[in-house]
Amino acid sequence: MSTSIRNAMKRDNDELYTPKILVDVIMPFVENYVNKYYANWSLGKPTFRIWCPFDKENSEFVIALKEKFKRGVEIIHSHISESDGDFFEKIETIGHADLVLSNPPFSRKLDIIKTLNNYNITWCLCMNLESLNYQVMGNYFADHPISLIIPDKKISFDGHCSSFNTSYFCSPDFLADDYNPTVKFVHCEHNNQGKYFVPSRMYESK
């Protein structure tokens, strides 16, 4: 097994599995992006390819994508627990991806974003909004703008009150045709805590 990303994961919250309510937030935007891609595409490419690089088959991202797109969209998933699932190695061999959608390890998020930008891959990553407090993030985003999709609630991953807001950091072109950075706030029905708590199905295979 490759260890280049796993050895660098150094926090207890490096691998939090995204609950369905947070995936539901992003799916309308993914559908819009896929439809926009097909509407503007003139080279006759047969399929749109989405890669979920930190996900297993029972990831809420993978489940939602397969339920939404029955044809014309290829869903690829990989995970660091798999022999060929190291992101930084797999990106060199996986071939073209039209969109990367996932929840990256917390401690490697900027390295992952830089790599995706270097490969010119459009991305949408579920991340702690407090990442913007880090100077290194601001330094990079000043030269490489992003768009944000921000839920109006702090969504829980474990059923207890969350101390942070989890939002979607995106390539500007994910939301805007003109590549201008965009900020959108979206409503969530609840915080996914207490009696409303529904954990990600990825925990079943941990």
PDB file of C-alpha atoms in Angstrom:
ATOM      1  CA  MET A   1       0.000   0.000   0.000  1.00  0.00           C
ATOM      2  CA  SER A   2       1.201   3.469  -0.821  1.00  0.00           C
ATOM      3  CA  THR A   3       1.792   5.549   2.303  1.00  0.00           C
ATOM      4  CA  SER A   4       2.630   8.990   0.933  1.00  0.00           C
ATOM      5  CA  ILE A   5      -0.655  10.497   2.068  1.00  0.00           C
ATOM      6  CA  ARG A   6      -1.436   8.227   5.023  1.00  0.00           C
ATOM      7  CA  ASN A   7       1.915   8.869   6.731  1.00  0.00           C
ATOM      8  CA  ALA A   8       1.272  12.585   6.486  1.00  0.00           C
ATOM      9  CA  MET A   9      -2.172  12.384   8.086  1.00  0.00           C
ATOM     10  CA  LYS A  10      -1.578  13.585  11.620  1.00  0.00           C
ATOM     11  CA  ARG A  11      -4.914  14.615  13.086  1.00  0.00           C
ATOM     12  CA  ASP A  12      -7.743  12.612  14.624  1.00  0.00           C
ATOM     13  CA  ASN A  13     -10.203  14.463  12.387  1.00  0.00           C
ATOM     14  CA  ASP A  14      -8.223  13.924   9.180  1.00  0.00           C
ATOM     15  CA  GLU A  15     -10.806  11.429   7.951  1.00  0.00           C
ATOM     16  CA  LEU A  16     -14.380  12.433   8.701  1.00  0.00           C
ATOM     17  CA  TYR A  17     -17.041  10.812   6.541  1.00  0.00           C
ATOM     18  CA  THR A  18     -19.479  13.275   5.018  1.00  0.00           C
ATOM     19  CA  PRO A  19     -23.120  12.786   6.092  1.00  0.00           C
ATOM     20  CA  LYS A  20     -25.941  12.641   3.558  1.00  0.00           C
ATOM     21  CA  ILE A  21     -27.357  16.046   4.476  1.00  0.00           C
ATOM     22  CA  LEU A  22     -24.108  17.729   3.388  1.00  0.00           C
ATOM     23  CA  VAL A  23     -24.018  15.720   0.170  1.00  0.00           C
ATOM     24  CA  ASP A  24     -27.627  16.715  -0.558  1.00  0.00           C
ATOM     25  CA  VAL A  25     -26.513  20.348  -0.353  1.00  0.00           C
ATOM     26  CA  ILE A  26     -24.036  20.023  -3.210  1.00  0.00           C
ATOM     27  CA  MET A  27     -25.914  17.713  -5.588  1.00  0.00           C
ATOM     28  CA  PRO A  28     -28.000  20.442  -7.315  1.00  0.00           C
ATOM     29  CA  PHE A  29     -24.776  22.304  -8.069  1.00  0.00           C
ATOM     30  CA  VAL A  30     -23.143  19.150  -9.424  1.00  0.00           C
ATOM     31  CA  GLU A  31     -26.145  18.466 -11.647  1.00  0.00           C
ATOM     32  CA  ASN A  32     -26.063  22.037 -12.930  1.00  0.00           C
ATOM     33  CA  TYR A  33     -22.349  21.788 -13.688  1.00  0.00           C
ATOM     34  CA  VAL A  34     -22.764  18.511 -15.552  1.00  0.00           C
ATOM     35  CA  ASN A  35     -25.656  19.943 -17.586  1.00  0.00           C
ATOM     36  CA  LYS A  36     -23.680  23.104 -18.326  1.00  0.00           C
ATOM     37  CA  TYR A  37     -20.735  21.005 -19.442  1.00  0.00           C
ATOM     38  CA  TYR A  38     -22.826  19.035 -21.913  1.00  0.00           C
ATOM     39  CA  ALA A  39     -24.569  22.152 -23.165  1.00  0.00           C
ATOM     40  CA  ASN A  40     -21.247  23.828 -23.961  1.00  0.00           C
ATOM     41  CA  TRP A  41     -19.315  20.752 -25.088  1.00  0.00           C
ATOM     42  CA  SER A  42     -18.764  20.498 -28.837  1.00  0.00           C
ATOM     43  CA  LEU A  43     -16.097  17.806 -29.167  1.00  0.00           C
ATOM     44  CA  GLY A  44     -18.409  14.827 -28.888  1.00  0.00           C
ATOM     45  CA  LYS A  45     -17.043  13.410 -25.629  1.00  0.00           C
ATOM     46  CA  PRO A  46     -19.349  10.496 -24.691  1.00  0.00           C
ATOM     47  CA  THR A  47     -19.199  10.667 -20.894  1.00  0.00           C
ATOM     48  CA  PHE A  48     -18.638  13.107 -18.083  1.00  0.00           C
ATOM     49  CA  ARG A  49     -16.165  11.726 -15.528  1.00  0.00           C
ATOM     50  CA  ILE A  50     -16.436  12.442 -11.782  1.00  0.00           C
ATOM     51  CA  TRP A  51     -13.715  11.217  -9.440  1.00  0.00           C
ATOM     52  CA  CYS A  52     -14.301  10.868  -5.686  1.00  0.00           C
ATOM     53  CA  PRO A  53     -10.704  10.294  -4.507  1.00  0.00           C
ATOM     54  CA  PHE A  54     -11.339   9.839  -0.758  1.00  0.00           C
ATOM     55  CA  ASP A  55     -14.382   7.616  -0.957  1.00  0.00           C
ATOM     56  CA  LYS A  56     -15.494   4.001  -0.983  1.00  0.00           C
ATOM     57  CA  GLU A  57     -18.507   2.525  -2.740  1.00  0.00           C
ATOM     58  CA  ASN A  58     -20.708   3.287   0.278  1.00  0.00           C
ATOM     59  CA  SER A  59     -19.639   6.925   0.463  1.00  0.00           C
ATOM     60  CA  GLU A  60     -22.625   9.283   0.466  1.00  0.00           C
ATOM     61  CA  PHE A  61     -21.025  11.124  -2.455  1.00  0.00           C
ATOM     62  CA  VAL A  62     -20.764   7.957  -4.544  1.00  0.00           C
ATOM     63  CA  ILE A  63     -24.261   6.768  -3.626  1.00  0.00           C
ATOM     64  CA  ALA A  64     -25.845  10.127  -4.460  1.00  0.00           C
ATOM     65  CA  LEU A  65     -23.978  10.470  -7.749  1.00  0.00           C
ATOM     66  CA  LYS A  66     -24.983   6.985  -8.899  1.00  0.00           C
ATOM     67  CA  GLU A  67     -28.608   7.651  -7.968  1.00  0.00           C
ATOM     68  CA  LYS A  68     -28.634  10.988  -9.797  1.00  0.00           C
ATOM     69  CA  PHE A  69     -26.772  10.031 -12.985  1.00  0.00           C
ATOM     70  CA  LYS A  70     -27.931   6.790 -14.574  1.00  0.00           C
ATOM     71  CA  ARG A  71     -26.042   7.297 -17.834  1.00  0.00           C
ATOM     72  CA  GLY A  72     -23.567   9.642 -19.467  1.00  0.00           C
ATOM     73  CA  VAL A  73     -21.606  10.142 -16.244  1.00  0.00           C
ATOM     74  CA  GLU A  74     -18.810   7.853 -15.094  1.00  0.00           C
ATOM     75  CA  ILE A  75     -18.339   7.748 -11.310  1.00  0.00           C
ATOM     76  CA  ILE A  76     -14.867   6.749 -10.085  1.00  0.00           C
ATOM     77  CA  HIS A  77     -14.065   6.306  -6.408  1.00  0.00           C
ATOM     78  CA  SER A  78     -10.845   5.520  -4.560  1.00  0.00           C
ATOM     79  CA  HIS A  79      -9.699   5.553  -0.953  1.00  0.00           C
ATOM     80  CA  ILE A  80      -6.381   5.724   0.873  1.00  0.00           C
ATOM     81  CA  SER A  81      -7.073   2.351   2.506  1.00  0.00           C
ATOM     82  CA  GLU A  82      -6.896   0.678  -0.915  1.00  0.00           C
ATOM     83  CA  SER A  83      -3.672  -0.499  -2.496  1.00  0.00           C
ATOM     84  CA  ASP A  84      -3.941   1.973  -5.373  1.00  0.00           C
ATOM     85  CA  GLY A  85      -5.887   4.656  -3.525  1.00  0.00           C
ATOM     86  CA  ASP A  86      -3.195   7.200  -2.724  1.00  0.00           C
ATOM     87  CA  PHE A  87      -4.423  10.478  -4.233  1.00  0.00           C
ATOM     88  CA  PHE A  88      -1.023  11.863  -5.203  1.00  0.00           C
ATOM     89  CA  GLU A  89      -0.099   8.698  -7.062  1.00  0.00           C
ATOM     90  CA  LYS A  90      -3.479   7.859  -8.544  1.00  0.00           C
ATOM     91  CA  ILE A  91      -3.931  11.296 -10.102  1.00  0.00           C
ATOM     92  CA  GLU A  92      -1.005  10.464 -12.369  1.00  0.00           C
ATOM     93  CA  THR A  93      -2.598   7.263 -13.656  1.00  0.00           C
ATOM     94  CA  ILE A  94      -6.357   7.742 -13.461  1.00  0.00           C
ATOM     95  CA  GLY A  95      -6.598   9.710 -16.683  1.00  0.00           C
ATOM     96  CA  HIS A  96      -8.806  12.720 -17.256  1.00  0.00           C
ATOM     97  CA  ALA A  97     -11.415  13.755 -14.688  1.00  0.00           C
ATOM     98  CA  ASP A  98     -14.001  16.434 -15.452  1.00  0.00           C
ATOM     99  CA  LEU A  99     -14.778  17.015 -11.778  1.00  0.00           C
ATOM    100  CA  VAL A 100     -13.330  15.954  -8.426  1.00  0.00           C
ATOM    101  CA  LEU A 101     -15.870  15.823  -5.599  1.00  0.00           C
ATOM    102  CA  SER A 102     -14.923  14.627  -2.117  1.00  0.00           C
ATOM    103  CA  ASN A 103     -13.973  15.419   1.472  1.00  0.00           C
ATOM    104  CA  PRO A 104     -10.149  15.527   1.649  1.00  0.00           C
ATOM    105  CA  PRO A 105      -7.962  14.743   4.678  1.00  0.00           C
ATOM    106  CA  PHE A 106      -7.811  17.902   6.772  1.00  0.00           C
ATOM    107  CA  SER A 107      -4.028  18.136   7.038  1.00  0.00           C
ATOM    108  CA  ARG A 108      -3.467  17.708   3.277  1.00  0.00           C
ATOM    109  CA  LYS A 109      -6.211  19.929   1.897  1.00  0.00           C
ATOM    110  CA  LEU A 110      -3.980  22.654   0.441  1.00  0.00           C
ATOM    111  CA  ASP A 111      -1.585  20.150  -1.146  1.00  0.00           C
ATOM    112  CA  ILE A 112      -4.587  18.454  -2.741  1.00  0.00           C
ATOM    113  CA  ILE A 113      -6.007  21.729  -4.078  1.00  0.00           C
ATOM    114  CA  LYS A 114      -2.635  22.737  -5.510  1.00  0.00           C
ATOM    115  CA  THR A 115      -2.311  19.364  -7.232  1.00  0.00           C
ATOM    116  CA  LEU A 116      -5.792  19.563  -8.755  1.00  0.00           C
ATOM    117  CA  ASN A 117      -5.081  23.069 -10.028  1.00  0.00           C
ATOM    118  CA  ASN A 118      -1.784  21.912 -11.506  1.00  0.00           C
ATOM    119  CA  TYR A 119      -3.694  19.239 -13.428  1.00  0.00           C
ATOM    120  CA  ASN A 120      -6.386  21.756 -14.472  1.00  0.00           C
ATOM    121  CA  ILE A 121      -9.129  19.656 -12.903  1.00  0.00           C
ATOM    122  CA  THR A 122     -12.304  21.360 -11.730  1.00  0.00           C
ATOM    123  CA  TRP A 123     -12.873  20.495  -8.073  1.00  0.00           C
ATOM    124  CA  CYS A 124     -15.427  20.835  -5.297  1.00  0.00           C
ATOM    125  CA  LEU A 125     -14.185  19.826  -1.853  1.00  0.00           C
ATOM    126  CA  CYS A 126     -16.035  19.615   1.449  1.00  0.00           C
ATOM    127  CA  MET A 127     -13.878  21.423   4.014  1.00  0.00           C
ATOM    128  CA  ASN A 128     -13.925  23.209   7.360  1.00  0.00           C
ATOM    129  CA  LEU A 129     -14.725  26.881   6.710  1.00  0.00           C
ATOM    130  CA  GLU A 130     -12.203  27.800   9.393  1.00  0.00           C
ATOM    131  CA  SER A 131      -9.518  26.776   6.914  1.00  0.00           C
ATOM    132  CA  LEU A 132      -9.749  30.375   5.728  1.00  0.00           C
ATOM    133  CA  ASN A 133      -8.160  31.450   9.021  1.00  0.00           C
ATOM    134  CA  TYR A 134      -4.872  29.873   7.972  1.00  0.00           C
ATOM    135  CA  GLN A 135      -2.451  32.368   6.447  1.00  0.00           C
ATOM    136  CA  VAL A 136      -1.047  29.769   4.057  1.00  0.00           C
ATOM    137  CA  MET A 137      -4.537  29.269   2.612  1.00  0.00           C
ATOM    138  CA  GLY A 138      -5.073  32.983   2.153  1.00  0.00           C
ATOM    139  CA  ASN A 139      -1.694  33.365   0.488  1.00  0.00           C
ATOM    140  CA  TYR A 140      -2.539  30.689  -2.039  1.00  0.00           C
ATOM    141  CA  PHE A 141      -6.148  31.755  -2.675  1.00  0.00           C
ATOM    142  CA  ALA A 142      -5.028  35.356  -3.270  1.00  0.00           C
ATOM    143  CA  ASP A 143      -3.368  34.101  -6.454  1.00  0.00           C
ATOM    144  CA  HIS A 144      -5.721  31.174  -7.133  1.00  0.00           C
ATOM    145  CA  PRO A 145      -9.289  32.358  -6.394  1.00  0.00           C
ATOM    146  CA  ILE A 146     -11.990  29.987  -5.194  1.00  0.00           C
ATOM    147  CA  SER A 147     -15.757  29.914  -4.919  1.00  0.00           C
ATOM    148  CA  LEU A 148     -17.612  28.962  -1.742  1.00  0.00           C
ATOM    149  CA  ILE A 149     -20.919  27.206  -1.045  1.00  0.00           C
ATOM    150  CA  ILE A 150     -21.754  27.755   2.626  1.00  0.00           C
ATOM    151  CA  PRO A 151     -24.536  25.918   4.489  1.00  0.00           C
ATOM    152  CA  ASP A 152     -26.492  28.041   6.965  1.00  0.00           C
ATOM    153  CA  LYS A 153     -25.926  25.504   9.758  1.00  0.00           C
ATOM    154  CA  LYS A 154     -22.988  23.741  11.396  1.00  0.00           C
ATOM    155  CA  ILE A 155     -23.554  20.184  10.258  1.00  0.00           C
ATOM    156  CA  SER A 156     -22.620  17.398  12.688  1.00  0.00           C
ATOM    157  CA  PHE A 157     -20.589  14.359  11.637  1.00  0.00           C
ATOM    158  CA  ASP A 158     -21.125  12.394  14.866  1.00  0.00           C
ATOM    159  CA  GLY A 159     -24.548  13.481  16.138  1.00  0.00           C
ATOM    160  CA  HIS A 160     -23.186  16.054  18.579  1.00  0.00           C
ATOM    161  CA  CYS A 161     -23.097  19.812  18.177  1.00  0.00           C
ATOM    162  CA  SER A 162     -20.366  20.786  15.731  1.00  0.00           C
ATOM    163  CA  SER A 163     -17.888  23.540  16.586  1.00  0.00           C
ATOM    164  CA  PHE A 164     -17.241  24.390  12.935  1.00  0.00           C
ATOM    165  CA  ASN A 165     -19.077  25.070   9.710  1.00  0.00           C
ATOM    166  CA  THR A 166     -18.354  22.593   6.913  1.00  0.00           C
ATOM    167  CA  SER A 167     -18.627  24.241   3.496  1.00  0.00           C
ATOM    168  CA  TYR A 168     -17.689  23.524  -0.100  1.00  0.00           C
ATOM    169  CA  PHE A 169     -14.549  25.091  -1.520  1.00  0.00           C
ATOM    170  CA  CYS A 170     -14.687  25.019  -5.328  1.00  0.00           C
ATOM    171  CA  SER A 171     -12.895  25.956  -8.489  1.00  0.00           C
ATOM    172  CA  PRO A 172     -14.420  29.265  -9.693  1.00  0.00           C
ATOM    173  CA  ASP A 173     -15.645  27.637 -12.912  1.00  0.00           C
ATOM    174  CA  PHE A 174     -17.751  25.169 -10.908  1.00  0.00           C
ATOM    175  CA  LEU A 175     -20.225  27.980 -10.187  1.00  0.00           C
ATOM    176  CA  ALA A 176     -19.510  30.649 -12.799  1.00  0.00           C
ATOM    177  CA  ASP A 177     -18.967  30.536 -16.557  1.00  0.00           C
ATOM    178  CA  ASP A 178     -16.671  33.541 -16.375  1.00  0.00           C
ATOM    179  CA  TYR A 179     -14.398  32.011 -13.705  1.00  0.00           C
ATOM    180  CA  ASN A 180     -15.228  34.834 -11.297  1.00  0.00           C
ATOM    181  CA  PRO A 181     -15.219  33.734  -7.633  1.00  0.00           C
ATOM    182  CA  THR A 182     -18.704  33.300  -6.220  1.00  0.00           C
ATOM    183  CA  VAL A 183     -20.094  32.868  -2.702  1.00  0.00           C
ATOM    184  CA  LYS A 184     -23.451  31.148  -2.207  1.00  0.00           C
ATOM    185  CA  PHE A 185     -25.276  30.450   1.044  1.00  0.00           C
ATOM    186  CA  VAL A 186     -27.627  27.469   1.143  1.00  0.00           C
ATOM    187  CA  HIS A 187     -30.234  26.281   3.628  1.00  0.00           C
ATOM    188  CA  CYS A 188     -30.054  22.984   5.515  1.00  0.00           C
ATOM    189  CA  GLU A 189     -33.147  21.539   7.159  1.00  0.00           C
ATOM    190  CA  HIS A 190     -31.292  20.700  10.394  1.00  0.00           C
ATOM    191  CA  ASN A 191     -27.822  20.261  11.912  1.00  0.00           C
ATOM    192  CA  ASN A 192     -27.761  16.442  11.683  1.00  0.00           C
ATOM    193  CA  GLN A 193     -27.588  16.069  15.449  1.00  0.00           C
ATOM    194  CA  GLY A 194     -29.682  14.509  18.176  1.00  0.00           C
ATOM    195  CA  LYS A 195     -32.798  12.768  16.879  1.00  0.00           C
ATOM    196  CA  TYR A 196     -32.019  13.947  13.336  1.00  0.00           C
ATOM    197  CA  PHE A 197     -28.583  12.363  13.210  1.00  0.00           C
ATOM    198  CA  VAL A 198     -27.862  10.137  10.210  1.00  0.00           C
ATOM    199  CA  PRO A 199     -24.197   9.066   9.911  1.00  0.00           C
ATOM    200  CA  SER A 200     -22.419   8.501   6.638  1.00  0.00           C
ATOM    201  CA  ARG A 201     -22.713   4.920   5.460  1.00  0.00           C
ATOM    202  CA  MET A 202     -18.957   4.879   4.991  1.00  0.00           C
ATOM    203  CA  TYR A 203     -18.631   4.277   8.738  1.00  0.00           C
ATOM    204  CA  GLU A 204     -20.089   0.805   8.161  1.00  0.00           C
ATOM    205  CA  SER A 205     -16.841  -0.283   6.494  1.00  0.00           C
ATOM    206  CA  LYS A 206     -14.362   1.482   8.776  1.00  0.00           C
TER     207      LYS A 206
END
